[in-house]
PDB file of C-alpha atoms in Angstrom:
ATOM      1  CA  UNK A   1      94.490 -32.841 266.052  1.00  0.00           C
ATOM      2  CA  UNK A   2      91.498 -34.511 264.218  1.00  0.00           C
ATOM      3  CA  UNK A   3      88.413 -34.166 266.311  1.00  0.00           C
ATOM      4  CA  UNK A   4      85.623 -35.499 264.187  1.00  0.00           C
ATOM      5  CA  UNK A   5      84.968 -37.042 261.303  1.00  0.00           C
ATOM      6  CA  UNK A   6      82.215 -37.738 258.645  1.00  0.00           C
ATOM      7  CA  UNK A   7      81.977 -40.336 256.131  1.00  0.00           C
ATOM      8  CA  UNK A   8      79.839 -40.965 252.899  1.00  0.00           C
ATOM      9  CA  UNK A   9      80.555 -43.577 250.628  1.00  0.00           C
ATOM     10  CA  UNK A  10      83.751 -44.810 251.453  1.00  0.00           C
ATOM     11  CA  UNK A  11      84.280 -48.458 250.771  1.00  0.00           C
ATOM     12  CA  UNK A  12      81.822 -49.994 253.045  1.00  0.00           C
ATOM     13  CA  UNK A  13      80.515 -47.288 255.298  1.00  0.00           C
ATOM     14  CA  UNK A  14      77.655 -45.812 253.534  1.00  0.00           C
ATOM     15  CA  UNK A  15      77.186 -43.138 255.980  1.00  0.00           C
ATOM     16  CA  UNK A  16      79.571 -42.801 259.275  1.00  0.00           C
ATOM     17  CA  UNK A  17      80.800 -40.228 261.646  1.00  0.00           C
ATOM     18  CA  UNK A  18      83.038 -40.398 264.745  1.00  0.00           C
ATOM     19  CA  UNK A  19      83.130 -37.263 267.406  1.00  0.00           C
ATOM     20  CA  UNK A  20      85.158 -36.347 269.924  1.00  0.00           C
ATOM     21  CA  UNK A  21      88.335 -37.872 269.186  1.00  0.00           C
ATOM     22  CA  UNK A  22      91.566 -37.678 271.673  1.00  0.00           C
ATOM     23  CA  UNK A  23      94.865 -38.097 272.009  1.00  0.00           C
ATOM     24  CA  UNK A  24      94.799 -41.425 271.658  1.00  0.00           C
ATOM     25  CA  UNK A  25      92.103 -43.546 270.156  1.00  0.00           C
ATOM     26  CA  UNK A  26      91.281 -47.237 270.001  1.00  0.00           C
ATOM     27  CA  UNK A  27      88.770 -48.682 266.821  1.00  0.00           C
ATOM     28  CA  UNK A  28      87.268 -51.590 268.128  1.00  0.00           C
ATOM     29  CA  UNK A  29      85.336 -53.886 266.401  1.00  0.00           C
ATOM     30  CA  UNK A  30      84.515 -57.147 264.729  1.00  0.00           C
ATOM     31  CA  UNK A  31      86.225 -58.152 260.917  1.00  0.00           C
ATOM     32  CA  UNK A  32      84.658 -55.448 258.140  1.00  0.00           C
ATOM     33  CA  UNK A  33      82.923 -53.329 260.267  1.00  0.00           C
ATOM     34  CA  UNK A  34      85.092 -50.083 258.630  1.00  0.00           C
ATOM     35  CA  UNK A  35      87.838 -49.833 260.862  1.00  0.00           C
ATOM     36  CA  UNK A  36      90.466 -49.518 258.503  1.00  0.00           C
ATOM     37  CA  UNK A  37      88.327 -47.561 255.817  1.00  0.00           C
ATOM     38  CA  UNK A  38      88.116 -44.352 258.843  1.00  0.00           C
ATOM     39  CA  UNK A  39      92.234 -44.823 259.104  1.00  0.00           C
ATOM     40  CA  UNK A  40      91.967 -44.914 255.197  1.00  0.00           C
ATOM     41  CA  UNK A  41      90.157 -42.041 254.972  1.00  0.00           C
ATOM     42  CA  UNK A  42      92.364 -39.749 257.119  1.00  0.00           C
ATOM     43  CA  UNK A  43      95.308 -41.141 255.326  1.00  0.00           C
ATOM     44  CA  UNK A  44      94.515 -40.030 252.219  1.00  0.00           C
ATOM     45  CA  UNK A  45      93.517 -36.245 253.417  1.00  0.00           C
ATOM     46  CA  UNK A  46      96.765 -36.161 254.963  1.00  0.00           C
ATOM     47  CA  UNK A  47      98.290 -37.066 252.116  1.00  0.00           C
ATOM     48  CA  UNK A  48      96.740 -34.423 249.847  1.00  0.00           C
ATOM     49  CA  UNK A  49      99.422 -32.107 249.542  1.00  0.00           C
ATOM     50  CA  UNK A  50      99.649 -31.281 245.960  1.00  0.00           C
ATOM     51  CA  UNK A  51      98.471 -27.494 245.029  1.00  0.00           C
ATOM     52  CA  UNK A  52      95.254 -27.485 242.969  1.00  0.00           C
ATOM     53  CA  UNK A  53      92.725 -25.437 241.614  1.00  0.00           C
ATOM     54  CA  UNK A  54      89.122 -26.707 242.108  1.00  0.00           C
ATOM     55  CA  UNK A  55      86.407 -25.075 239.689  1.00  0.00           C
ATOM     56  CA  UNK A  56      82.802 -25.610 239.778  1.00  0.00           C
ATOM     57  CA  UNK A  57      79.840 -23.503 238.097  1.00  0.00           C
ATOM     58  CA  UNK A  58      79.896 -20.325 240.350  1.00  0.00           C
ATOM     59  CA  UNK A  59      83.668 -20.153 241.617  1.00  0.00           C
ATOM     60  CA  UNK A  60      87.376 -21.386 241.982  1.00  0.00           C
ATOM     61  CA  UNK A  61      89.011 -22.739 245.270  1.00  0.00           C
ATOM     62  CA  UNK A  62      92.220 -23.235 246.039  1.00  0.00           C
ATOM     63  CA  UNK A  63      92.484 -27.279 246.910  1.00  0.00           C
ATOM     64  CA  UNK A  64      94.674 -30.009 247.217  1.00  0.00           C
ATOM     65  CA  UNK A  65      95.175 -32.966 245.367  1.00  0.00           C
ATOM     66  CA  UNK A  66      97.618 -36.710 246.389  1.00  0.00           C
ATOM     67  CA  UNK A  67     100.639 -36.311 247.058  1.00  0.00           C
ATOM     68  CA  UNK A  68     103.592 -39.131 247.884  1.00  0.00           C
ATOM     69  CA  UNK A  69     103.036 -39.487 251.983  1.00  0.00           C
ATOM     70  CA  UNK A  70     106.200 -39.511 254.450  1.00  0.00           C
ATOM     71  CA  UNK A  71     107.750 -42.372 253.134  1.00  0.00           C
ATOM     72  CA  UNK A  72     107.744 -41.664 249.466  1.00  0.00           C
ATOM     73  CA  UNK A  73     104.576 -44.141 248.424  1.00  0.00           C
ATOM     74  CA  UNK A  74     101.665 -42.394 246.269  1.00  0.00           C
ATOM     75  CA  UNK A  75      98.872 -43.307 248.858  1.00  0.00           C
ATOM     76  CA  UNK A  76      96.392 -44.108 245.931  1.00  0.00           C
ATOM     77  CA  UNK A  77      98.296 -46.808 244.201  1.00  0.00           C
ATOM     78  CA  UNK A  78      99.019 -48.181 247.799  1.00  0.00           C
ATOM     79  CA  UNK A  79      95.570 -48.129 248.779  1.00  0.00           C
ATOM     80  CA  UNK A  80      94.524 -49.176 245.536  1.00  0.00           C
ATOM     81  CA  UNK A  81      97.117 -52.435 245.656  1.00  0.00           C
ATOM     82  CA  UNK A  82      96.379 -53.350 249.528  1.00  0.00           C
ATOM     83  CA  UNK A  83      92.594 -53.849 247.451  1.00  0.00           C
ATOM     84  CA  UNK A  84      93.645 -55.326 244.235  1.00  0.00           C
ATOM     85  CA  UNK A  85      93.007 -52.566 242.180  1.00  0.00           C
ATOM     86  CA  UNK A  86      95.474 -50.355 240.321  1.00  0.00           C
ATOM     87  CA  UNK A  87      94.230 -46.732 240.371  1.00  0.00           C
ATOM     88  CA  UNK A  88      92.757 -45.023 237.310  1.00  0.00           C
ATOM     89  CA  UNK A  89      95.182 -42.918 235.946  1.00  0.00           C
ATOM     90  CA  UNK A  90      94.286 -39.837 234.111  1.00  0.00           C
ATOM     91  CA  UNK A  91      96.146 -39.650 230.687  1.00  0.00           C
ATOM     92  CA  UNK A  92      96.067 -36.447 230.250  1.00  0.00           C
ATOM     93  CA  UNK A  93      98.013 -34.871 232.854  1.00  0.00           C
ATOM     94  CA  UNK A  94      96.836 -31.270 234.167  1.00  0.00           C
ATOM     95  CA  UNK A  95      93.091 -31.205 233.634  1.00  0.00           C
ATOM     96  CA  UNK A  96      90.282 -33.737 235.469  1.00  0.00           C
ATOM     97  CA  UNK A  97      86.995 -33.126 234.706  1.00  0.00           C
ATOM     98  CA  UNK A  98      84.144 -34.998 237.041  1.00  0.00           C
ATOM     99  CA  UNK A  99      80.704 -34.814 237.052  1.00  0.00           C
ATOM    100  CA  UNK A 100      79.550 -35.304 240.692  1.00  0.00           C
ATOM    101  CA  UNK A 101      76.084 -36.005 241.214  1.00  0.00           C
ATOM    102  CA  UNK A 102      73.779 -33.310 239.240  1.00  0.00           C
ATOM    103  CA  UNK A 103      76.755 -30.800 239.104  1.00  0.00           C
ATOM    104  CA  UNK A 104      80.525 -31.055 237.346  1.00  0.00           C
ATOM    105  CA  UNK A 105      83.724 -29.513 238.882  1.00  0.00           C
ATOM    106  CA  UNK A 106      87.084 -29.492 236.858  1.00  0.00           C
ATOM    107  CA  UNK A 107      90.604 -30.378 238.770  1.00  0.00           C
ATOM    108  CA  UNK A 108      93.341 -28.734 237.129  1.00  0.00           C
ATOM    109  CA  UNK A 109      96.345 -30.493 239.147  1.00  0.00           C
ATOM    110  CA  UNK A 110      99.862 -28.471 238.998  1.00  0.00           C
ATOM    111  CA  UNK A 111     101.514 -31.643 237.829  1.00  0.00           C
ATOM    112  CA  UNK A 112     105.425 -31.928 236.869  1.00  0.00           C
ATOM    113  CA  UNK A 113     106.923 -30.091 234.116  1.00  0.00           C
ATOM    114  CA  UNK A 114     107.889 -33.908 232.629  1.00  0.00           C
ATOM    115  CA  UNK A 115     103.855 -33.937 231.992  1.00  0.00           C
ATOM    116  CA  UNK A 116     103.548 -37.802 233.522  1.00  0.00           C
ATOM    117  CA  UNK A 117     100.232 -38.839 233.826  1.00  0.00           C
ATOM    118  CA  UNK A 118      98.420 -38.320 236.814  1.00  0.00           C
ATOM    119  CA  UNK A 119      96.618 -41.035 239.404  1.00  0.00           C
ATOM    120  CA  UNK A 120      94.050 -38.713 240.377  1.00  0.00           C
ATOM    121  CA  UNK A 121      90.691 -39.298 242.424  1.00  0.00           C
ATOM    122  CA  UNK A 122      91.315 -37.689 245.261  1.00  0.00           C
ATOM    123  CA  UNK A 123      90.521 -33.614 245.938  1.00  0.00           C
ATOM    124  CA  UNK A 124      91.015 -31.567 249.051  1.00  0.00           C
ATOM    125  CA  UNK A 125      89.788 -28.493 249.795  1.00  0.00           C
ATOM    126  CA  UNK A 126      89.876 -26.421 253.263  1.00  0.00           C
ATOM    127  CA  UNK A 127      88.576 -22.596 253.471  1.00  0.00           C
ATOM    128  CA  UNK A 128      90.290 -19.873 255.164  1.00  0.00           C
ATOM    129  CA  UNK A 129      88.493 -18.199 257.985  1.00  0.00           C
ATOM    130  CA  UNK A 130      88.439 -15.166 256.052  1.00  0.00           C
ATOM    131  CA  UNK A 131      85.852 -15.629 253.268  1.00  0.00           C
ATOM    132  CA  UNK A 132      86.087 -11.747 251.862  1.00  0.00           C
ATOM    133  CA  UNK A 133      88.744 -13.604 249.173  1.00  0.00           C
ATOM    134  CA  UNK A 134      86.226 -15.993 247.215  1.00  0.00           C
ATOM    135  CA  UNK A 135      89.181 -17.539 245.217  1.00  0.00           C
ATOM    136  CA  UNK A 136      91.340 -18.139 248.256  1.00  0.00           C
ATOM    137  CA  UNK A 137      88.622 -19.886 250.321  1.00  0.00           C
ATOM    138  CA  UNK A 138      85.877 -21.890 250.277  1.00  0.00           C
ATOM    139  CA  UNK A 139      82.620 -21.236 252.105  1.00  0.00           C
ATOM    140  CA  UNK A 140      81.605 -25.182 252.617  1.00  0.00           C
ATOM    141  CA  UNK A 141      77.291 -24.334 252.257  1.00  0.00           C
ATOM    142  CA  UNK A 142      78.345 -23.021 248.542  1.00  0.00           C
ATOM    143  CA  UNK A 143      80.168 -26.120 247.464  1.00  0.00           C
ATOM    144  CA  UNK A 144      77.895 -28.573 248.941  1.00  0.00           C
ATOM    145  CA  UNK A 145      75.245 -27.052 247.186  1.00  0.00           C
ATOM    146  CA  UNK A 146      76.983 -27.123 244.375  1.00  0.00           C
ATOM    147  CA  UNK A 147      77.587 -30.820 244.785  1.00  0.00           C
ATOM    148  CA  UNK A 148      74.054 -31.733 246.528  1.00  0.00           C
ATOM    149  CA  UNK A 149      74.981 -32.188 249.518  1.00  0.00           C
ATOM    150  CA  UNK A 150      72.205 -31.825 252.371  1.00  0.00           C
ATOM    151  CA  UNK A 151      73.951 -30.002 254.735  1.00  0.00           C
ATOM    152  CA  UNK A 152      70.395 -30.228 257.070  1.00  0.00           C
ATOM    153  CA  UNK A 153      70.787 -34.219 257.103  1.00  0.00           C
ATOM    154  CA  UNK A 154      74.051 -33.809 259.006  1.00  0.00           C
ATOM    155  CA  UNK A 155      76.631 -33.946 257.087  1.00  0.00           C
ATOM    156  CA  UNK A 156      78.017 -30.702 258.757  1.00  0.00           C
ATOM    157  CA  UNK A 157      77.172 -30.302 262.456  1.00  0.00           C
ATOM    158  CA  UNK A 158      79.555 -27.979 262.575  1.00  0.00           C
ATOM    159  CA  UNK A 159      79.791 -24.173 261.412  1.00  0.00           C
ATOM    160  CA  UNK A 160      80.192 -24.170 257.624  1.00  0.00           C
ATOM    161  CA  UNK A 161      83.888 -22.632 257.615  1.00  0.00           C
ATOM    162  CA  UNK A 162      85.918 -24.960 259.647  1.00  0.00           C
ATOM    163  CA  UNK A 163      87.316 -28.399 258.742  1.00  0.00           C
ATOM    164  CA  UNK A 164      88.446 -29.939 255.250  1.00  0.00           C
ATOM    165  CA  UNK A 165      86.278 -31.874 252.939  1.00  0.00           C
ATOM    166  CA  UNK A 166      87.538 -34.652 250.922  1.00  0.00           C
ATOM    167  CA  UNK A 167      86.037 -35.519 247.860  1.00  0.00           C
ATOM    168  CA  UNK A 168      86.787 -38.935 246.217  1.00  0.00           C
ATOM    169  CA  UNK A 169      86.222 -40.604 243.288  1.00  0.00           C
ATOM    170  CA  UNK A 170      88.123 -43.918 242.807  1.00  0.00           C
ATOM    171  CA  UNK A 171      84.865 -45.757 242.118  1.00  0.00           C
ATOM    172  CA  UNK A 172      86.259 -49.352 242.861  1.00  0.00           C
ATOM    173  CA  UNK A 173      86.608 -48.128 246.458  1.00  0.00           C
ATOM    174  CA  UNK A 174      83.674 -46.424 246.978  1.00  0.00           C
ATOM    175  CA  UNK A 175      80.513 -48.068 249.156  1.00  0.00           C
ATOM    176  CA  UNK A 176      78.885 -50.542 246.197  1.00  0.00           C
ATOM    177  CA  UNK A 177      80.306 -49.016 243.587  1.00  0.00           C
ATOM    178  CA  UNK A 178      78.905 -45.840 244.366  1.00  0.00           C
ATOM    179  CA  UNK A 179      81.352 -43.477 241.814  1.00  0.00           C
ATOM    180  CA  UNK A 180      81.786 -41.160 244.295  1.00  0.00           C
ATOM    181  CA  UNK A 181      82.551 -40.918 247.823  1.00  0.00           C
ATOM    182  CA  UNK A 182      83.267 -37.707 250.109  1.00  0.00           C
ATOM    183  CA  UNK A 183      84.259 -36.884 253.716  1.00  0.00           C
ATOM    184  CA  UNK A 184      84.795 -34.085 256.244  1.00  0.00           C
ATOM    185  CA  UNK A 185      87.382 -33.281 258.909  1.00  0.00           C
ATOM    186  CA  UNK A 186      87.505 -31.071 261.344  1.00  0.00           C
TER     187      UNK A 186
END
């Protein structure tokens, strides 16, 4: 069960976070005030089921990348569509390079032996309570130094090993334009 979540840069929240979530939830508010970006946003983690290796100056993680969701859609091209935009597809398939902020990170997607290309702006990445295996986790302080992130502004209330963070980059859909856009569950 999701029981908080923190938003930067996603469509129009610039900076958002909802606690103590239960069973059942109502989002309650006037016409573009973000309600459907937060269900947006925990779409899209759920959806990121693909295996991935994330890679950034100091270390690799294990991460996730989109996957098709329950019914069979990719959830990028059908968020992308409900907006009018088709997603940026990567041409290449296997490798994604960003620079994020002042650091870079490469994506190397396990794609399908058919070598398609990939729709690919979305990254997931969750650490295992044991962080004695660098490559198999991912202690959260590390990364969001690596991606300046200031952790002491709140973007983590919580203890630095728990939760997912979601890192986004579909720039059409990210708050004015923005480039970038991340987010974390616990």
């Amino acid at each position: 069960m999701i029981e908080s979540i923190h938003i930067k840069n996603f469509r129009g929240i610039q900076d958002g976070k909802i606690d103590k979530f239960s069973k059942i939830n109502l989002l309650v508010g006037p016409n573009n005030s973000g309600k459907s970006a937060v269900l947006e946003a925990i779409y899209l983690a759920n959806t990121a089921s693909q295996p991935a290796t994330l890679e950034t100056k100091n270390a690799r993680y294990d991460a996730l990348t989109g996957n098709r969701d329950l019914l069979g859609f990719d959830p990028l091209e059908r968020i992308c569509s409900k907006h009018l935009k088709s997603p940026t597809i990567n041409q290449t398939a296997g490798t994604i390079r960003k620079k994020w902020k002042q650091s870079e990170f490469t994506l190397f997607p396990q794609t399908a032996q058919n070598l398609e290309p990939c729709k690919v702006a979305l990254c997931s990445v969750e650490p295992k309570k044991d962080k004695t295996y660098k490559n198999a986790g991912l202690n959260l302080t590390e990364i969001a130094d690596e991606i300046d992130w200031q952790l002491d502004n709140g973007f983590v209330d919580e203890p630095p090993n728990t939760g997912s963070v979601i890192l986004f980059w579909e720039s059409s859909l990210t708050y004015y334009q923005a480039k970038e856009s991340a987010w974390f569950i616990k």
